[in-house]
Amino acid sequence: MKKFILFVVVLLCTTSSQSYAQSIQLIDRQQKTPVSNATYQYGQLQGISDANGTITLNNDHRSTLTLSHLQYGVLVLDAQQMEPIFQSGQLTLSKQQFELQPVSIIALHRPVADSLSISFNNQNRLAHDAADVLSQLPEIALIRKSGNYGFDPVLRGFKYEQLNIVLDGAQSANAACPNRMDPPSSQMPVNMLSQITVLKGPYSLRYGSALGGTINFQTEAPHYTTETAVTGRFSGSYETNGTIYRSEALVGFSGKSYDVKLFGSLSDGGNYEDGDGNEVLSSFYRNNFGSLMSFKLNDAQSLRVNISRNYAKDVDFPALPMDLREDDTWLTSLQHSILIDKNLKEWRTNLYATYVDHLMDNYDKIIEPRNVDAVTAAKTYNYGGRTEGHWLFGNNQLYAGMDFRADKAEGERSRHFLMGPNTDKTVYDNVWQDAYINKLAAFAEFQSFYNQWQLTYSARLEYNQADADKPDANFASHYTEMDANTLNTSLSFGVSRQLLPHLMGELWIGHAERSGSITERYINFLPVGVDPYEMIGNPELSSEKNNQVDINLKYQNKGTQIQLTGFMAIINDYISSEIRDDISPKMPSSPGVRQFTNIDQAQLMGFEAVWLQQLPAKLQQRLSLAYTYGKNKYTEEALPEIAPMDMRYKLSGNYLNNHLRPEVSFRHVLKQDRIAESFGETATPAFSLIDVSLNYRINKHLEVNAAVNNLFDETYYEHLTRSVKGTSNAINAPGRSMIFTLVARL
């Protein structure tokens, strides 16, 4: 009898436990298909979803479910969030909206799927130069030749045309100024962007030649509404140090088949003071206006038109022999997309054109004695197109297409002599030699998912043609040929795997080739480098060849995220310059001439780390750091313009139902004494900064922000900041500054 009772009790317990076992199906939100091969952990139970996307759990009403999948990322759900899922028996998942490769994302208006991204709300912290937004990342340093304008980004030691800087994956702009007062990043309209994606390394080859990485500035996606709707916003700010006024506004009209946005911005500022109270020449004026128009032609086709105009004037560049007098830039683009069928999901085509009209002079420069008045007028033209298809084959996907880009530069410098034997004479210099570069390429990227593995294959084949329509006789006398035709091949391979439920690993290997830019091939005796030497281009340059590897580890659980990335790049035929004592400069004040040339090999290596932690009391902390080591393997000297280790820490809170958001940030930059003395570099001292801000949302229409930058009035300068013209003194950064911002929304 006792044995029978024991048997019944065991049977009832077993039946009871089985009654709590429940199947939950994982479903893709967009395609409504099962999500297989997702690893999960629920209490002590671990497993993998089957071919039908099914997992089986016992609801204990207290455990947390952790799901991991390469395409969908890591999802952590607590017991309360699991209750409705147990009731419905279904859990929908959204694919990650970011690239599975070394990447950093800056979200300008709303969070993105990657929670490691940096939020930079441009409505609350207005920026008139997109490169200033990029400086939120420690792996990006800025070459500064002025106090407030025209910053040039450097990513992991790669700079200028070693970086592929594009708008919506296609359009770009060329600097008309030989000294890059107007780099491509300065032409990106910040207030119409939704996010900036920084793809590191030569792995993403769809958007152009990417020797060291791609910086993709992405505009806001269209938002169609069932009813006619009007949206709008206005932001204005005042910065005390430099008396800087900034403003931006947007008005939008939308309906079932259209979304039209009109935007504009205006910024104006004067000289600021450094931490010691010294005045730094930094006046500038900048405005921007344009329109982003989207039209739904039918259920399958859509059209987007983007028109933007940037205008800058009277900008001080104390590190350069001239100041910017006017810079007038137009960017236009047309995009058509069509949804086709289940396999060929989408075909997208872009056409674009960019025009830059640049004028600079030395009229406001204090020069004693003043020997010459100089003016340079230059123009650049950039136009092209891109067409790409997107195929889906089960869990695999393919991107393939072609692109074409044409770059042209023309300009003339006039020198009117005020003293000496040439008094009252004017000499004209052919700055760009009407040089052009045409690039035609085919590209493909295939992503294959199998169990817990993702394999990514990318390839790009590019034909590069360069020549000068108006060659200078003196320049041409140094070369056998002025034209060049090159075929560049780029390949990359990446493997990603979910190593543990909370840990993902990636390995990337890439080879990329890049032909010389218009500056590197055809600049005609102008001081455009790190030191004051006049630079002469070299149309006989070989293509740079980067062989790089990246290793990336990403850990994520409910309250903690950690990402570690290490990289090493070996660049063969690295484009640099050497002093030519046998060539005379055009300006008697110049110390000599540098000629662009290839060096056998250069090395870049380093790492980045990010740690994001949710804390009690509604606090969040973020720690990030980056370091790059650069070396000329031929001379055993450090590469020029390599930033030192940069460490950032930010503590932020969220209170009063997201109405009150305080923030304090700390930045420490180490001393940089690994310098290229042959380029005139000097060591840069370490510095530390503390910034604080407080943001308060009054209601859904009004928001205010107050911030103090450089709270302790530190006197410092960045390593990549150029020296004031004619001195060895760098341009110091602003001292303490208070910023007040008001945001109004419809």
XYZ file of C-alpha atoms in Angstrom:
746
model
C 0.000 0.000 0.000
C 2.792 2.414 0.898
C 4.530 1.672 -2.415
C 1.282 2.348 -4.315
C 0.763 5.717 -2.559
C 4.373 6.690 -3.281
C 3.894 5.779 -6.968
C 0.753 7.948 -7.186
C 2.525 10.920 -5.564
C 5.464 10.654 -7.971
C 3.086 10.355 -10.928
C 1.115 13.424 -9.819
C 4.308 15.452 -9.348
C 5.562 14.425 -12.760
C 2.236 15.295 -14.372
C 2.192 18.600 -12.518
C 5.682 19.518 -13.648
C 4.906 18.570 -17.226
C 1.856 20.792 -17.182
C 4.102 23.800 -16.663
C 6.332 22.943 -19.635
C 5.394 25.226 -22.526
C 6.622 25.759 -26.053
C 7.388 29.286 -27.234
C 7.984 30.026 -30.904
C 10.500 32.700 -31.923
C 9.276 34.675 -34.948
C 11.011 37.260 -37.155
C 9.023 40.492 -36.832
C 9.278 41.534 -40.492
C 9.256 38.261 -42.424
C 7.029 36.314 -39.984
C 9.359 33.307 -40.299
C 10.716 31.074 -37.478
C 14.029 32.054 -35.887
C 16.139 28.923 -35.534
C 19.556 28.429 -33.886
C 18.970 31.021 -31.167
C 20.699 30.059 -27.926
C 18.746 30.589 -24.730
C 19.190 30.365 -20.976
C 16.292 30.275 -18.506
C 17.318 29.617 -14.937
C 19.491 26.502 -15.117
C 18.034 25.473 -18.487
C 20.031 26.071 -21.678
C 19.349 25.158 -25.280
C 18.968 26.172 -28.927
C 15.752 26.909 -30.821
C 14.864 24.204 -33.355
C 14.091 24.529 -37.064
C 10.588 25.790 -36.199
C 12.015 28.439 -33.881
C 10.658 26.597 -30.835
C 12.055 26.582 -27.302
C 10.501 24.712 -24.357
C 10.479 26.267 -20.881
C 8.973 25.616 -17.448
C 7.482 28.854 -16.145
C 8.852 29.289 -12.630
C 7.624 32.927 -12.414
C 11.025 34.189 -11.255
C 13.763 33.374 -13.824
C 15.105 35.646 -16.550
C 15.268 34.531 -20.188
C 18.407 35.407 -22.143
C 18.251 34.957 -25.937
C 21.279 35.281 -28.225
C 21.438 35.250 -32.013
C 23.927 36.739 -34.453
C 21.223 38.427 -36.509
C 19.051 39.532 -33.592
C 21.622 40.295 -30.903
C 21.120 39.629 -27.188
C 17.674 39.987 -25.598
C 17.175 39.786 -21.812
C 13.605 39.445 -20.449
C 12.746 39.344 -16.732
C 9.944 37.300 -15.134
C 7.377 40.087 -15.470
C 8.144 40.545 -19.177
C 7.916 36.779 -19.714
C 4.331 36.420 -18.429
C 2.542 37.666 -21.593
C 4.974 35.645 -23.720
C 4.064 32.440 -21.866
C 0.399 33.298 -22.376
C 0.726 33.921 -26.130
C 3.324 31.216 -26.799
C 5.140 33.515 -29.215
C 8.045 35.962 -29.105
C 8.792 38.268 -32.047
C 12.381 39.372 -32.691
C 13.763 42.255 -34.748
C 17.010 41.968 -36.659
C 19.865 44.219 -35.631
C 20.004 47.446 -37.592
C 23.787 47.774 -37.422
C 26.687 46.124 -39.176
C 28.276 42.995 -37.717
C 31.815 44.313 -37.944
C 33.945 46.790 -35.970
C 31.506 49.691 -35.831
C 30.575 52.728 -33.741
C 27.233 54.490 -34.045
C 26.276 58.025 -33.034
C 22.492 58.443 -32.809
C 21.529 62.085 -33.311
C 17.785 62.076 -32.701
C 16.640 58.689 -31.417
C 18.255 55.526 -30.023
C 19.241 52.742 -32.409
C 19.181 48.984 -31.888
C 22.809 48.918 -30.752
C 22.678 50.177 -27.175
C 26.447 50.705 -27.210
C 25.830 53.576 -29.604
C 26.401 57.135 -28.410
C 23.370 59.413 -28.235
C 24.106 62.968 -29.336
C 20.892 64.971 -29.470
C 21.813 67.772 -31.857
C 18.652 69.660 -30.925
C 19.954 70.009 -27.359
C 23.680 70.352 -28.132
C 23.853 72.169 -31.437
C 26.850 71.550 -33.688
C 27.584 73.415 -36.917
C 30.380 71.023 -37.993
C 29.629 67.297 -38.271
C 33.214 66.433 -37.325
C 32.533 67.973 -33.922
C 29.865 65.304 -33.439
C 32.367 62.602 -34.439
C 34.681 63.736 -31.643
C 32.310 62.004 -29.188
C 34.203 58.814 -30.104
C 37.663 58.391 -28.521
C 38.936 56.525 -31.594
C 38.354 59.634 -33.730
C 40.702 62.610 -33.388
C 40.370 65.891 -35.268
C 42.957 67.835 -37.244
C 42.294 71.433 -36.201
C 43.562 74.431 -38.167
C 41.020 76.834 -36.691
C 39.266 77.198 -33.382
C 35.689 76.576 -34.493
C 35.446 75.269 -38.054
C 36.722 72.850 -40.681
C 37.845 69.939 -38.502
C 39.228 66.877 -40.317
C 38.517 63.448 -38.741
C 41.285 60.896 -38.174
C 40.147 57.326 -37.422
C 42.737 54.949 -35.971
C 45.489 56.985 -37.652
C 43.791 56.912 -41.087
C 42.914 60.332 -42.501
C 41.880 62.332 -45.556
C 41.148 60.054 -48.538
C 42.187 56.994 -46.545
C 38.693 57.368 -45.068
C 35.556 57.040 -47.154
C 33.200 59.827 -46.012
C 29.737 59.570 -47.562
C 26.175 60.826 -47.160
C 23.566 58.033 -47.284
C 26.170 55.570 -48.514
C 26.846 57.333 -51.807
C 27.359 61.100 -51.974
C 30.429 63.006 -50.855
C 32.168 66.337 -51.348
C 35.742 67.261 -52.193
C 37.590 70.013 -50.374
C 38.092 72.912 -52.789
C 40.596 74.497 -50.430
C 44.056 72.954 -50.893
C 44.523 73.288 -47.105
C 41.176 71.564 -46.471
C 39.398 74.454 -44.762
C 36.261 72.726 -46.084
C 36.751 68.958 -45.580
C 33.920 66.604 -46.635
C 32.686 66.157 -43.058
C 32.120 69.923 -42.732
C 29.600 69.804 -45.596
C 27.296 67.253 -43.973
C 24.048 68.966 -42.817
C 23.917 67.914 -39.167
C 20.289 68.786 -38.432
C 18.932 66.461 -41.148
C 20.925 63.427 -39.983
C 19.482 60.543 -37.968
C 22.745 58.774 -37.183
C 26.411 58.484 -38.107
C 27.779 54.980 -38.652
C 31.553 54.592 -38.355
C 32.614 51.351 -40.060
C 36.192 50.622 -39.026
C 38.689 48.844 -41.220
C 38.705 47.791 -44.896
C 35.779 45.399 -44.511
C 32.662 47.188 -45.726
C 33.313 47.692 -49.445
C 29.797 48.538 -50.649
C 30.035 52.300 -50.167
C 33.345 53.028 -51.868
C 37.063 52.571 -51.481
C 37.604 52.163 -47.732
C 41.283 51.800 -46.918
C 40.918 52.602 -43.216
C 37.167 52.849 -42.745
C 33.882 54.401 -43.846
C 32.002 57.212 -42.099
C 28.410 57.087 -43.310
C 26.237 60.115 -42.479
C 22.629 58.908 -42.718
C 19.615 61.177 -43.184
C 16.290 60.543 -41.485
C 14.123 57.821 -43.025
C 10.742 58.921 -44.434
C 7.757 58.751 -42.113
C 4.468 58.466 -43.988
C 1.219 59.138 -42.112
C -2.335 57.984 -42.748
C -3.589 61.538 -42.234
C -2.048 64.836 -43.280
C 0.361 65.900 -40.540
C 2.625 68.836 -39.811
C 5.708 68.550 -37.608
C 8.359 71.030 -36.645
C 11.042 72.048 -34.212
C 13.266 74.988 -33.396
C 16.464 74.990 -31.335
C 18.589 77.914 -30.268
C 21.689 78.114 -28.090
C 24.151 80.642 -26.711
C 27.744 79.842 -25.717
C 29.470 82.344 -23.450
C 33.113 81.741 -24.451
C 33.301 83.168 -27.953
C 29.796 84.667 -27.920
C 28.552 81.873 -30.168
C 24.930 81.792 -31.317
C 23.598 78.632 -32.934
C 20.122 77.809 -34.194
C 18.402 75.158 -36.270
C 14.834 74.535 -37.419
C 12.824 71.931 -39.289
C 9.286 71.883 -40.696
C 7.771 68.677 -42.055
C 4.627 67.838 -44.016
C 3.546 64.222 -44.434
C 0.699 62.107 -45.760
C 0.050 58.634 -47.145
C 2.408 59.071 -50.092
C 4.721 61.946 -49.220
C 7.054 63.206 -46.514
C 8.615 66.625 -47.124
C 11.037 68.203 -44.664
C 12.450 71.729 -44.899
C 15.409 72.481 -42.663
C 17.836 75.273 -41.919
C 20.508 76.335 -39.456
C 22.611 79.393 -38.651
C 25.708 79.738 -36.459
C 27.847 82.775 -35.733
C 30.729 83.204 -33.311
C 33.725 85.330 -32.392
C 37.095 84.803 -30.753
C 37.242 82.702 -27.599
C 39.652 82.607 -24.653
C 41.754 79.641 -23.588
C 42.154 78.546 -19.975
C 44.814 81.209 -19.349
C 42.597 83.999 -20.674
C 44.485 84.387 -23.970
C 42.356 85.338 -26.970
C 42.289 82.798 -29.815
C 41.262 83.939 -33.306
C 38.218 81.798 -34.058
C 35.506 83.931 -35.684
C 33.149 82.157 -38.081
C 29.773 82.384 -39.788
C 27.874 79.405 -41.161
C 24.357 78.809 -42.467
C 22.646 75.876 -44.090
C 19.247 75.231 -45.640
C 17.670 72.535 -47.738
C 14.952 69.980 -48.202
C 14.573 66.224 -47.880
C 11.580 65.047 -49.910
C 10.261 61.475 -50.036
C 7.443 60.211 -52.265
C 5.776 56.806 -52.324
C 5.021 56.168 -56.000
C 3.112 52.962 -55.205
C 3.299 50.101 -52.711
C 6.613 48.940 -54.194
C 8.411 52.087 -55.353
C 9.610 55.259 -53.665
C 11.604 58.342 -54.618
C 13.774 60.638 -52.461
C 15.161 64.052 -53.394
C 17.749 65.787 -51.222
C 18.882 69.380 -51.786
C 21.218 71.132 -49.373
C 23.214 74.356 -49.456
C 26.021 75.194 -47.000
C 27.500 78.675 -46.823
C 30.401 79.860 -44.668
C 32.207 83.193 -44.587
C 34.858 85.129 -42.663
C 36.330 82.132 -40.840
C 39.652 82.587 -39.039
C 42.318 79.936 -39.657
C 45.286 81.021 -37.512
C 47.298 77.924 -38.494
C 47.131 78.701 -42.227
C 48.581 81.438 -44.446
C 45.045 82.508 -45.449
C 41.578 82.793 -43.919
C 38.342 81.537 -45.421
C 36.478 84.388 -47.066
C 33.578 82.442 -48.620
C 32.670 78.790 -49.091
C 29.473 78.022 -51.001
C 28.481 74.355 -51.382
C 25.494 72.644 -52.997
C 24.648 68.963 -52.519
C 21.860 67.343 -54.537
C 20.827 63.711 -54.798
C 18.048 61.549 -56.198
C 17.290 58.053 -54.907
C 14.878 55.476 -56.323
C 14.057 52.184 -54.622
C 11.797 49.340 -55.668
C 10.654 46.212 -53.831
C 10.630 43.341 -56.319
C 9.976 39.829 -54.961
C 10.793 37.440 -52.142
C 14.375 36.728 -53.241
C 15.333 40.029 -54.871
C 14.028 42.074 -51.981
C 15.027 45.578 -53.119
C 16.869 47.467 -55.834
C 18.113 50.950 -54.985
C 19.700 53.551 -57.283
C 21.297 56.881 -56.324
C 22.389 59.817 -58.471
C 24.180 62.785 -56.916
C 26.156 65.958 -57.622
C 28.178 68.279 -55.367
C 29.612 71.698 -56.145
C 32.010 73.634 -53.890
C 32.997 77.264 -54.588
C 35.778 78.402 -52.250
C 37.523 81.758 -51.776
C 40.318 82.545 -49.311
C 42.799 85.389 -48.814
C 45.395 86.792 -46.416
C 43.920 90.308 -46.166
C 43.119 90.017 -42.441
C 46.398 88.349 -41.511
C 48.777 90.419 -39.405
C 52.024 90.097 -41.368
C 55.107 92.195 -40.670
C 56.457 93.081 -43.118
C 53.614 92.456 -45.571
C 55.311 91.453 -48.808
C 52.353 90.113 -50.740
C 48.559 90.073 -50.874
C 47.362 86.601 -51.828
C 43.960 85.324 -52.959
C 42.978 81.784 -53.957
C 39.721 80.974 -55.736
C 39.023 77.267 -56.191
C 36.161 74.998 -57.190
C 35.539 71.274 -56.939
C 32.939 69.172 -58.709
C 31.785 65.772 -57.588
C 29.108 63.682 -59.290
C 28.219 60.054 -59.748
C 25.775 57.274 -59.110
C 25.306 53.989 -57.335
C 22.984 51.063 -57.997
C 22.610 48.040 -55.725
C 20.405 44.982 -55.372
C 19.585 43.133 -52.150
C 18.794 39.414 -52.379
C 17.506 37.079 -49.635
C 18.079 33.312 -49.813
C 16.706 31.842 -46.597
C 19.115 32.908 -43.862
C 21.622 34.195 -46.415
C 21.682 37.587 -48.087
C 23.591 39.184 -50.941
C 24.290 42.819 -51.797
C 25.716 43.495 -55.254
C 25.987 46.508 -57.512
C 28.105 49.109 -59.257
C 29.070 52.721 -58.640
C 30.719 55.576 -60.494
C 32.284 58.731 -59.077
C 33.933 61.669 -60.838
C 36.020 64.260 -58.961
C 37.402 67.439 -60.511
C 39.283 70.408 -59.023
C 40.269 73.750 -60.507
C 41.653 76.930 -58.980
C 44.072 79.825 -59.214
C 46.148 81.717 -56.658
C 47.034 85.354 -57.309
C 49.989 86.985 -55.540
C 50.200 90.774 -55.701
C 53.660 91.899 -54.547
C 53.852 94.940 -52.275
C 57.621 95.039 -51.764
C 60.839 94.002 -53.474
C 61.802 93.821 -57.153
C 58.300 92.625 -58.180
C 56.431 95.498 -56.492
C 52.964 96.087 -58.033
C 53.267 92.917 -60.116
C 50.720 90.094 -59.863
C 51.667 86.450 -60.365
C 49.099 83.705 -60.955
C 49.605 80.096 -59.829
C 47.756 77.098 -61.233
C 46.710 75.455 -57.951
C 44.859 72.292 -59.020
C 45.899 72.045 -62.695
C 42.235 71.234 -63.521
C 42.907 67.706 -62.313
C 40.264 64.982 -62.271
C 39.786 61.404 -61.086
C 37.143 58.993 -62.394
C 36.331 55.790 -60.506
C 34.165 52.929 -61.807
C 33.632 49.916 -59.556
C 31.681 46.700 -59.047
C 31.104 45.344 -55.550
C 29.422 42.489 -53.707
C 28.848 41.382 -50.122
C 27.498 37.950 -49.180
C 26.355 37.097 -45.642
C 25.839 33.447 -44.771
C 24.239 32.266 -41.506
C 24.698 28.690 -40.340
C 23.864 27.544 -36.806
C 25.799 29.929 -34.546
C 28.113 31.150 -37.309
C 27.938 34.127 -39.637
C 30.349 34.339 -42.551
C 30.680 37.589 -44.499
C 32.498 37.852 -47.826
C 33.084 41.215 -49.531
C 34.811 42.213 -52.753
C 35.338 45.398 -54.737
C 37.018 45.880 -58.115
C 37.682 49.521 -59.023
C 39.100 51.147 -62.142
C 40.755 54.494 -61.353
C 41.604 57.048 -64.056
C 43.402 60.331 -63.287
C 44.798 63.213 -65.344
C 45.216 67.008 -65.429
C 43.495 69.043 -68.162
C 45.652 72.127 -67.538
C 49.094 70.908 -66.449
C 51.678 73.372 -65.183
C 54.896 73.218 -67.223
C 57.187 73.350 -64.188
C 55.203 70.624 -62.426
C 55.097 68.380 -65.499
C 58.866 68.674 -65.992
C 59.401 66.472 -62.932
C 57.432 63.511 -64.329
C 57.353 61.245 -67.347
C 53.560 60.881 -67.386
C 50.798 63.100 -66.013
C 47.970 60.572 -66.361
C 47.457 57.300 -64.522
C 45.183 54.291 -64.918
C 44.942 51.812 -62.061
C 42.931 48.710 -61.221
C 42.410 48.341 -57.465
C 41.202 45.109 -55.857
C 39.765 44.943 -52.339
C 38.675 41.806 -50.476
C 37.488 41.073 -46.954
C 36.277 38.127 -44.917
C 34.592 38.092 -41.522
C 33.441 35.347 -39.198
C 31.146 35.947 -36.223
C 29.941 33.473 -33.627
C 27.898 33.425 -30.474
C 30.515 31.927 -28.141
C 28.311 31.903 -25.026
C 24.759 33.111 -24.337
C 26.177 36.511 -23.355
C 29.362 36.601 -25.437
C 29.890 37.113 -29.171
C 33.222 37.023 -31.005
C 34.252 38.316 -34.430
C 37.343 37.979 -36.613
C 37.819 40.187 -39.672
C 40.540 40.057 -42.324
C 40.722 42.592 -45.148
C 42.852 43.814 -48.035
C 42.068 47.185 -49.614
C 43.779 49.286 -52.275
C 43.516 53.041 -52.826
C 44.944 55.261 -55.552
C 46.289 58.698 -54.693
C 43.900 61.624 -54.298
C 43.874 64.796 -56.403
C 45.978 66.502 -53.725
C 48.511 63.674 -53.547
C 48.845 63.532 -57.332
C 48.430 67.090 -58.591
C 48.768 69.766 -55.889
C 51.081 72.418 -57.330
C 53.566 73.887 -54.801
C 51.298 74.751 -51.859
C 51.977 74.234 -48.112
C 49.196 71.726 -47.386
C 51.019 69.357 -45.025
C 51.889 69.200 -41.335
C 54.884 71.532 -41.699
C 55.283 74.767 -43.764
C 57.030 73.059 -46.709
C 55.414 73.516 -50.116
C 53.941 70.248 -51.361
C 54.170 68.953 -54.910
C 51.906 66.147 -56.072
C 53.072 62.970 -57.749
C 50.945 61.433 -60.542
C 53.257 58.391 -60.562
C 52.260 57.238 -57.067
C 51.510 53.554 -56.569
C 48.272 52.554 -54.870
C 48.282 52.157 -51.096
C 47.590 48.569 -49.991
C 46.206 47.908 -46.522
C 46.252 44.410 -45.015
C 44.338 44.468 -41.755
C 42.907 42.180 -39.097
C 40.362 43.023 -36.365
C 39.283 40.925 -33.387
C 36.095 41.956 -31.607
C 34.508 40.588 -28.412
C 31.128 41.763 -27.164
C 29.593 40.773 -23.828
C 26.044 41.691 -22.870
C 23.654 40.848 -20.072
C 20.745 42.708 -18.552
C 22.773 45.464 -16.876
C 26.226 45.317 -18.422
C 27.715 45.606 -21.891
C 31.405 45.348 -22.723
C 33.043 45.558 -26.135
C 36.751 45.019 -26.802
C 38.353 45.499 -30.219
C 41.953 45.078 -31.311
C 43.371 45.760 -34.768
C 46.600 45.612 -36.748
C 47.158 47.118 -40.198
C 50.195 46.744 -42.459
C 50.096 49.313 -45.277
C 52.374 48.722 -48.237
C 53.279 51.644 -50.534
C 52.040 54.017 -47.831
C 51.605 57.507 -49.297
C 53.738 60.026 -47.409
C 56.181 62.755 -48.474
C 59.895 63.484 -48.555
C 61.919 66.702 -48.706
C 63.372 67.453 -52.166
C 66.399 69.742 -51.865
C 66.771 69.792 -55.666
C 63.381 71.500 -56.224
C 62.943 75.206 -55.446
C 59.769 76.514 -53.755
C 57.644 79.243 -55.320
C 57.446 81.364 -52.165
C 60.749 82.750 -50.834
C 59.421 82.402 -47.270
C 58.992 78.632 -47.676
C 61.678 76.390 -46.077
C 61.617 74.061 -49.087
C 59.602 71.515 -51.045
C 58.106 68.170 -50.089
C 57.081 65.668 -52.753
C 54.409 63.043 -52.232
C 55.944 59.584 -52.459
C 55.388 55.964 -51.459
C 57.213 54.417 -48.534
C 57.651 50.658 -48.481
C 55.617 49.869 -45.414
C 53.820 51.475 -42.482
C 52.141 49.914 -39.482
C 49.062 50.942 -37.508
C 47.807 48.973 -34.533
C 45.722 49.598 -31.451
C 42.579 48.840 -29.500
C 39.248 50.258 -28.324
C 37.129 49.357 -25.319
C 33.618 50.312 -24.210
C 31.925 49.419 -20.914
C 28.302 50.378 -20.320
C 26.794 49.695 -16.880
C 23.323 50.255 -15.449
C 23.614 51.448 -11.841
C 21.139 51.844 -8.979
C 19.308 55.139 -8.484
C 18.501 55.340 -12.218
C 22.136 56.008 -13.102
C 24.179 54.762 -16.039
C 27.928 54.882 -16.537
C 29.933 54.578 -19.722
C 33.689 54.081 -19.905
C 35.476 54.113 -23.262
C 39.064 54.385 -24.407
C 41.076 54.136 -27.611
C 44.747 53.889 -28.523
C 46.610 53.809 -31.850
C 50.289 53.123 -32.509
C 51.733 54.187 -35.873
C 55.171 53.487 -37.310
C 57.060 54.129 -40.542
C 58.706 50.725 -41.035
C 61.270 52.174 -43.464
C 62.665 54.912 -41.187
C 61.565 53.338 -37.858
C 60.001 56.719 -36.994
C 56.503 57.294 -35.671
C 53.887 58.210 -38.263
C 52.770 61.856 -38.081
C 49.384 62.920 -36.714
C 48.706 59.924 -34.477
C 46.595 60.851 -31.451
C 47.571 59.580 -27.964
C 45.444 57.332 -25.757
C 42.057 58.919 -25.065
C 39.889 57.849 -22.100
C 36.275 58.953 -21.504
C 33.940 58.398 -18.554
C 30.324 59.547 -18.412
C 27.801 59.259 -15.581
C 24.203 60.115 -16.451
C 20.825 59.862 -14.759
C 17.189 59.776 -15.769
C 14.588 61.144 -13.344
C 11.041 62.501 -13.139
C 9.758 60.134 -15.813
C 12.492 61.076 -18.307
C 11.996 64.809 -17.724
C 15.277 65.442 -15.879
C 18.596 64.129 -17.246
C 21.815 65.223 -15.474
C 25.202 64.232 -16.875
C 28.848 64.588 -15.886
C 31.717 63.494 -18.123
C 35.438 63.143 -17.562
C 38.097 62.952 -20.276
C 41.787 62.226 -19.842
C 44.260 62.257 -22.743
C 47.776 60.972 -22.239
C 50.951 62.757 -23.282
C 51.983 62.080 -26.874
C 55.757 61.826 -27.177
C 55.819 59.309 -30.050
C 56.193 61.986 -32.704
C 57.500 62.381 -36.254
C 60.294 64.912 -35.785
C 61.051 64.875 -39.520
C 57.621 66.499 -40.020
C 58.221 69.117 -37.326
C 55.988 67.479 -34.733
C 56.517 68.239 -31.055
C 55.372 66.374 -27.944
C 51.908 67.211 -26.582
C 51.262 67.318 -22.812
C 48.510 65.300 -21.144
C 45.288 66.980 -20.063
C 42.054 66.246 -18.198
C 38.605 67.786 -18.673
C 35.292 67.707 -16.828
C 31.993 68.715 -18.456
C 28.568 68.858 -16.790
C 25.085 69.310 -18.225
C 21.466 69.305 -17.092
C 18.555 68.713 -19.442
C 14.943 69.325 -18.412
C 11.858 68.580 -20.507
C 9.182 71.050 -19.398
C 6.457 69.416 -21.485
C 6.162 67.681 -24.836
C 6.737 70.998 -26.615
C 9.538 72.657 -24.622
C 12.950 71.508 -23.424
C 15.892 73.390 -21.903
C 19.529 72.461 -21.432
C 22.378 74.056 -19.511
C 25.978 72.850 -19.756
C 29.455 73.841 -18.670
C 32.349 72.633 -20.806
C 35.883 72.547 -19.387
C 34.564 73.144 -15.882
C 37.989 73.795 -14.314
C 39.202 76.116 -17.105
C 42.025 73.837 -18.253
C 44.548 75.251 -20.740
C 45.251 72.545 -23.303
C 45.439 71.637 -26.965
C 44.935 68.422 -28.911
C 47.914 66.656 -30.479
C 46.481 66.996 -33.989
C 45.982 70.756 -33.628
C 48.228 72.706 -35.982
C 50.489 75.512 -34.765
C 49.682 79.183 -35.264
C 51.212 80.307 -38.560
C 54.761 81.576 -38.094
C 55.083 80.278 -34.513
C 55.580 77.000 -32.664
C 52.497 77.633 -30.515
C 49.518 75.341 -31.021
C 45.967 76.673 -31.153
C 44.701 76.239 -27.605
C 41.198 74.861 -27.103
C 38.491 76.970 -25.411
C 38.610 77.479 -21.659
C 35.510 77.285 -19.486
C 32.312 77.914 -21.416
C 28.638 77.873 -20.446
C 26.026 76.826 -23.004
C 22.285 77.462 -22.745
C 19.849 75.804 -25.163
C 16.100 76.027 -25.765
C 14.200 73.479 -27.876
C 10.607 73.944 -29.069
C 8.615 71.251 -30.909
C 5.217 71.203 -32.558
